[in-house]
XYZ file of C-alpha atoms in Angstrom:
367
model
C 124.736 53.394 0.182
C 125.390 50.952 2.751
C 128.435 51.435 4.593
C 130.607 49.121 5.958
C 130.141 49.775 9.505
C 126.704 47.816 9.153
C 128.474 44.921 7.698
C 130.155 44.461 11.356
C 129.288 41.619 13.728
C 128.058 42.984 17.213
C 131.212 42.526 19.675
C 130.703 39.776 22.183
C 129.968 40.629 25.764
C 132.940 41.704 27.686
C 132.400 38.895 29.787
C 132.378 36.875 26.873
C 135.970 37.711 25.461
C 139.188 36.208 26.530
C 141.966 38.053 27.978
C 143.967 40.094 25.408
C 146.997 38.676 24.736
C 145.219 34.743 24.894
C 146.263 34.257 21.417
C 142.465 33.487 20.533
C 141.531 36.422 19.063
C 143.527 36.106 15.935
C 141.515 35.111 12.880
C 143.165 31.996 10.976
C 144.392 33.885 7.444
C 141.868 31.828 5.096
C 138.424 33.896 7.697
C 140.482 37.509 5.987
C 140.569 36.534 2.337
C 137.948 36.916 -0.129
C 136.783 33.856 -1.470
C 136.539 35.735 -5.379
C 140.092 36.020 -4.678
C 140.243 32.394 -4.810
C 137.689 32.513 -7.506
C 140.443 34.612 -9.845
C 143.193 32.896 -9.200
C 140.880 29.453 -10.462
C 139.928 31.374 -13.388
C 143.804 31.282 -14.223
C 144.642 27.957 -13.290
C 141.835 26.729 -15.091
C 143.145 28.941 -18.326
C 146.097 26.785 -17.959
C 145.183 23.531 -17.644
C 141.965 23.689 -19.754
C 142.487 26.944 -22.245
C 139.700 27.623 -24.299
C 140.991 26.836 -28.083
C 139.510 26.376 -31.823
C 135.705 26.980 -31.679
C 135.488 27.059 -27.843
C 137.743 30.112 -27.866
C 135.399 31.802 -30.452
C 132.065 31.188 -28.246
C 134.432 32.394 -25.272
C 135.467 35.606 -26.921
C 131.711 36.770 -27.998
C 130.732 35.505 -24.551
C 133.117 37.857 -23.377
C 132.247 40.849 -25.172
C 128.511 40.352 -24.223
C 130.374 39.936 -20.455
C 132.054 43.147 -20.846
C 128.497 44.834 -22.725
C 126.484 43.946 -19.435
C 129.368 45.029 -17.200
C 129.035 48.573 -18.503
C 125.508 48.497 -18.535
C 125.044 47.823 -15.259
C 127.291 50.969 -14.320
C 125.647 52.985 -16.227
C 122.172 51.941 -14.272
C 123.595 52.420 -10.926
C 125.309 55.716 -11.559
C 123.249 58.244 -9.388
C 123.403 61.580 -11.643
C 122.207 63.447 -8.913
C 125.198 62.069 -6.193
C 128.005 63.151 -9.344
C 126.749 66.655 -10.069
C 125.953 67.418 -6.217
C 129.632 66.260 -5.377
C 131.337 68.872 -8.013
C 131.560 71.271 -4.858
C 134.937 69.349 -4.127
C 136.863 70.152 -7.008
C 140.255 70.329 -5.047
C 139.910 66.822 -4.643
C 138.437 65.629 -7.574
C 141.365 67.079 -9.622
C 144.182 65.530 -7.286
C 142.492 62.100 -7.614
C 141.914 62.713 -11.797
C 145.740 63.875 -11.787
C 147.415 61.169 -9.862
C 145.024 59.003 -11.700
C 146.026 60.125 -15.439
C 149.083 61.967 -14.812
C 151.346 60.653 -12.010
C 150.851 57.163 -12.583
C 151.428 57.112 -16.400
C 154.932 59.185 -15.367
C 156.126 56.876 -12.525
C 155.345 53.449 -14.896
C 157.116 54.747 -18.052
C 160.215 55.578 -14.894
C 159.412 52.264 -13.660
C 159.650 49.938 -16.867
C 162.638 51.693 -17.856
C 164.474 50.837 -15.390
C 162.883 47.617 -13.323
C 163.875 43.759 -13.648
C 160.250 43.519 -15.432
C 161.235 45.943 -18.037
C 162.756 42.441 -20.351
C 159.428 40.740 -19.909
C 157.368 42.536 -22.658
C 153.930 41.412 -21.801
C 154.415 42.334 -18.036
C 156.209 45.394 -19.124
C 152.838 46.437 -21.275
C 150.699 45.129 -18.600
C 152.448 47.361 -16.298
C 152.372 50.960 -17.970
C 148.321 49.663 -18.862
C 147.869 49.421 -15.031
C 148.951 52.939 -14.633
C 146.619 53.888 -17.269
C 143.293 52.254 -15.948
C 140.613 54.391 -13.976
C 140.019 54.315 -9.684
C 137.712 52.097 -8.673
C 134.492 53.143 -6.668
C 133.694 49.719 -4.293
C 137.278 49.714 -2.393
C 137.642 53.011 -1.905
C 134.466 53.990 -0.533
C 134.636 50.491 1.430
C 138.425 51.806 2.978
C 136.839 56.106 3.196
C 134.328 54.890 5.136
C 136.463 52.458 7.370
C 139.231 55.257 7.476
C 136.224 57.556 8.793
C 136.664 60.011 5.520
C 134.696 62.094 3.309
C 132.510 58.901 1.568
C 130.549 60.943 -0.353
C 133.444 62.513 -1.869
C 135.188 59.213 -2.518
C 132.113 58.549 -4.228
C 131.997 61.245 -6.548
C 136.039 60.939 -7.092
C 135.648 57.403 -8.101
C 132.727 57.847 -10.654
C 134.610 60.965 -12.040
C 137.710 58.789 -12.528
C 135.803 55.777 -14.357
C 133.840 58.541 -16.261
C 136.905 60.000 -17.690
C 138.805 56.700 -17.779
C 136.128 55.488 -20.878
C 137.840 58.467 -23.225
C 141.381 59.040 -21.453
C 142.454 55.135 -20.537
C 142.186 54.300 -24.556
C 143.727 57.179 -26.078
C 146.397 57.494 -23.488
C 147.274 53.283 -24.349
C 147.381 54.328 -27.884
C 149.686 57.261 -27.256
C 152.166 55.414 -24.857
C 151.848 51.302 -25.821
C 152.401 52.447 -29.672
C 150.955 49.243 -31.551
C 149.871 47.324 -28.808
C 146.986 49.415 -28.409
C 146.232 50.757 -32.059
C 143.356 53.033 -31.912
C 141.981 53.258 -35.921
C 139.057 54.185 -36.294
C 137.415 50.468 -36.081
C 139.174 50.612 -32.821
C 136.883 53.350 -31.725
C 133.612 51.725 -33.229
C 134.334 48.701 -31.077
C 135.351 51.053 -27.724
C 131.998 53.203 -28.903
C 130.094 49.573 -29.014
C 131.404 47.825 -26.132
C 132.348 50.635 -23.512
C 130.072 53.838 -24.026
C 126.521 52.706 -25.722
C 125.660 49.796 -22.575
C 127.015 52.657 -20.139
C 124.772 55.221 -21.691
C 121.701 52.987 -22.210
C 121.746 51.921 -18.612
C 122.550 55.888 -17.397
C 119.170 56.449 -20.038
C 117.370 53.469 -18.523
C 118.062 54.294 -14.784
C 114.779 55.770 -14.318
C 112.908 52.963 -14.245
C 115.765 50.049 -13.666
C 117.760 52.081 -11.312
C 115.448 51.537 -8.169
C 115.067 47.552 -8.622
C 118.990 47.346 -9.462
C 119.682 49.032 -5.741
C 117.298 46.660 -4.021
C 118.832 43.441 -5.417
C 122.725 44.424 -5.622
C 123.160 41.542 -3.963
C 121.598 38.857 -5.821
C 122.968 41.050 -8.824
C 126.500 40.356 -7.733
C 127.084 37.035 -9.382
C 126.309 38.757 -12.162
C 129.381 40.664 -11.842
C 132.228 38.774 -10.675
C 131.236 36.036 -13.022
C 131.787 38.290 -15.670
C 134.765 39.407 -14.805
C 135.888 35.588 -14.446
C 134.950 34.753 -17.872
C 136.992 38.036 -18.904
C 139.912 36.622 -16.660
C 139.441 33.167 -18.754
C 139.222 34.322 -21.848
C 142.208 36.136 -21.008
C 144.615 33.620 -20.351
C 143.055 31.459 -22.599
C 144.836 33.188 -25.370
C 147.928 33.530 -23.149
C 148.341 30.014 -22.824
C 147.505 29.717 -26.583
C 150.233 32.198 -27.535
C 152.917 30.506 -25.166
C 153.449 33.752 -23.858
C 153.914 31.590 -19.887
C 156.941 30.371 -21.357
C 158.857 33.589 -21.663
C 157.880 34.488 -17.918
C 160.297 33.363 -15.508
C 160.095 33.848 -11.545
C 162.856 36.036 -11.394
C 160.203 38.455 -13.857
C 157.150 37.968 -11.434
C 159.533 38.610 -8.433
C 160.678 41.625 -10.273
C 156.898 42.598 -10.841
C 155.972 42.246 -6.879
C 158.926 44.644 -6.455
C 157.699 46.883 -9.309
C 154.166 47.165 -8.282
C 155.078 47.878 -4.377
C 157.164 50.582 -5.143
C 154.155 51.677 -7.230
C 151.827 51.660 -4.536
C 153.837 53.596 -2.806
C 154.824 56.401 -4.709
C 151.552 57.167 -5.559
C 150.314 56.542 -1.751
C 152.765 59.059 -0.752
C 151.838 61.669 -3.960
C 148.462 61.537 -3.217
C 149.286 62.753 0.683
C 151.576 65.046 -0.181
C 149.268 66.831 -3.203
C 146.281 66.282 -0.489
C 148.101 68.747 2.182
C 149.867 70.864 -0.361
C 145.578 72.334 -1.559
C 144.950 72.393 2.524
C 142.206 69.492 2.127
C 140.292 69.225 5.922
C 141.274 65.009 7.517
C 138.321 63.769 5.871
C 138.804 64.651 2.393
C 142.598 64.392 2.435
C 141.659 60.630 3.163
C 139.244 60.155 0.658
C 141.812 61.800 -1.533
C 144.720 59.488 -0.579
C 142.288 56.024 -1.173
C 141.165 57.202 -4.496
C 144.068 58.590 -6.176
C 146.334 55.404 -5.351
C 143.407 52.673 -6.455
C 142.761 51.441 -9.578
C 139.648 49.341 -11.131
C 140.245 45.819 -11.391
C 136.251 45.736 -12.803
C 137.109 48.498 -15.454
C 140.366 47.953 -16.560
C 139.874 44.018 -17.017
C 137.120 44.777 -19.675
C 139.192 47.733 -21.158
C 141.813 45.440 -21.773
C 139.798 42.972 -23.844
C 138.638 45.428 -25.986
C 141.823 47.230 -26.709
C 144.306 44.494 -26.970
C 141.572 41.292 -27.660
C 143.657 37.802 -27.821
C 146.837 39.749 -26.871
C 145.425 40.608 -23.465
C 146.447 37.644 -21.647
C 149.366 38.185 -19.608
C 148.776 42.140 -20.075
C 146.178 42.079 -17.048
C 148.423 40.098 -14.461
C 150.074 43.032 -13.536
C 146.598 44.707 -12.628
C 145.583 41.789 -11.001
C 148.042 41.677 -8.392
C 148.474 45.102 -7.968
C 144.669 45.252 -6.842
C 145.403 42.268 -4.604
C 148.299 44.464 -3.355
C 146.129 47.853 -2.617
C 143.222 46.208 -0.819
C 145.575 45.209 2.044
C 147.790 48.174 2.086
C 144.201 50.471 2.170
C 142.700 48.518 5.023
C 145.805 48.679 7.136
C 145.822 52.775 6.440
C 141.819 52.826 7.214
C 142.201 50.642 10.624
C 144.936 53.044 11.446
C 142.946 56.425 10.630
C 140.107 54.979 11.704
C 141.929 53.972 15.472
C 143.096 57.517 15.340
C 139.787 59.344 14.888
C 138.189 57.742 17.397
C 141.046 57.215 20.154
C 143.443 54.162 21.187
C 141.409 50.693 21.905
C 143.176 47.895 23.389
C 145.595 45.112 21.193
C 142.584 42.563 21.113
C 139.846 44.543 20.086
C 142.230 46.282 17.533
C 143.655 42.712 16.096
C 139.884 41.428 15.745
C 138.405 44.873 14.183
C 141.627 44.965 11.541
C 140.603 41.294 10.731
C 137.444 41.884 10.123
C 137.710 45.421 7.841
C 139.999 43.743 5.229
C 137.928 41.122 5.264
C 134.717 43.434 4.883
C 136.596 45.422 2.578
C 137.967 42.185 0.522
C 134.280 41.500 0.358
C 132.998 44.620 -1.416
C 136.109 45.495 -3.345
C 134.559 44.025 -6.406
């Protein structure tokens, strides 16, 4: 696996550099952001100026679910079985991560929406308690392990174990704790079974003889994707805007869901460290542990979301949206800060141009 070290651009000369303090070091704020972050948030403004509607919304939706097919298929291919069973040794940390995962975050959204501003929006309050329900994601936290100078191979394991589970727990946990939002009858497992499990386990069947090219060509595979995840984002708030559902969201509600989701962040940041030194896990691992167990899939959870609440989905995966936004920048400041402690103080322009450049690398591969 590549890490992101090797994404780095070699320093200049120290000739070459001007004085710390010069001012020119500092990267303008559009060289740190992702341009797929831009890419998302044009998926929703074009959802509301040009929703898809009447027959356009149907070729949308099955586009969509052959979007969301592919998406699992892929994972399936590129899931080394040999990496998941040979990382089982860390089962410390593999259960912290699957119980702040499934466990604390569930707990501290149903305390959240009870009492929070967003509780009187209902979509954001669903979208909310869904967040807390979705799977860790693999890319961003191996991306901020290996920044942070962690156990990477154990972030990878914890992340795959998370998304592995998330398939059976994320869908019966929505049915148990969003009631009718997320009915799960027994056509409701067909189409999880259809959509979810039988790409992932074709592609885990087919990795054989697929899994080599897909590794050479991840990145011309990319596109393949984000775009899918920016027709799910479309189709999304396609329906949203179909439904209305913008008009009964007013700012006060999204400031209320900023608030919401930072306090989220951070209980479950400070969980994870506290569970992490409470089972006496060595730096690297408690780092690893800490990334994982306070990330959650943007990749997964969109397509989840589709499935389980179809046209109703729309506003339902803003909440997951921003919090991902919202954990990308809060993990690369904790990596450039573990990662400055590891390997000793450097001086305020080389750290302002290195912490540029890892949320920027880990912006990059965070998707």
């Amino acid at each position: 696996m590549t890490t992101v070290g090797q994404d780095r651009a070699t320093p200049p000369p120290e000739a070459s550099r001007p004085p710390a303090g010069s001012g020119e070091r500092r990267r303008p704020w559009w060289r740190v952001l992702d341009p797929y972050v831009a890419a998302l948030a044009g998926a929703v403004a074009l959802a509301a100026l040009l929703p898809a509607s009447g027959r356009a919304a149907h070729w949308a939706e099955l586009a969509c679910e052959l979007a969301v097919g592919l998406l699992f298929f892929l994972y399936g291919a590129r899931l080394s079985t040999r990496e998941t069973v040979a990382g089982l040794r860390h089962l410390r940390l593999h259960g912290l991560v699957l119980a702040c995962t499934f466990v604390v975050f569930p707990l501290l959204g149903l305390t959240l929406t009870a009492v929070a501003p967003v509780s009187d929006a209902g979509p954001l309050r669903t979208g909310v308690l869904f967040l807390c329900l979705v799977p860790s994601t693999v890319q961003s936290s191996v991306a901020l392990t290996g920044v942070a100078r962690g156990n990477v191979p154990a972030a990878i394991c914890a992340g795959t174990y998370s998304s592995l589970a998330g398939l059976l727990l994320t869908p019966l946990l929505a049915a148990w704790l969003l009631g009718s939002g997320a009915a799960l009858s027994a056509d409701g497992l067909l189409r999880i079974c259809a959509q979810l499990l039988a790409p992932f386990v074709a592609g885990q069947l087919l990795r054989p003889w697929i899994g080599g090219f897909l590794g050479r060509h991840r990145r011309a595979l990319a596109p393949v994707d984000r775009g899918s995840i920016l027709l799910v984002v479309y189709t999304a708030f396609s329906g949203a805007v179909e439904q209305g559902v913008w008009a009964t969201v007013t700012p006060v509600a999204l400031l209320g869901l900023l608030a919401v989701l930072l306090f989220l962040l951070a209980a479950a940041l400070a969980v994870a460290r506290l569970g992490a030194r409470a089972l006496g896990l060595d730096r690297a691992s408690g780092i690893a542990a800490v990334l994982c167990g306070s990330q959650k899939s943007l990749a997964a959870g969109l397509p989840m979301a589709t499935v389980l609440f179809g046209p109703q989905a729309g506003l339902l995966v803003l909440p997951l949206m921003m919090y991902h936004q919202l954990q990308l920048v809060a993990g690369a400041l904790l990596a450039g800060r573990w990662s400055r402690a590891a390997v000793g103080e450097s001086s305020p322009a080389d750290q302002t141009d290195e912490g540029g450049l890892e949320v920027k690398t880990i912006m990059t591969k965070a998707y």
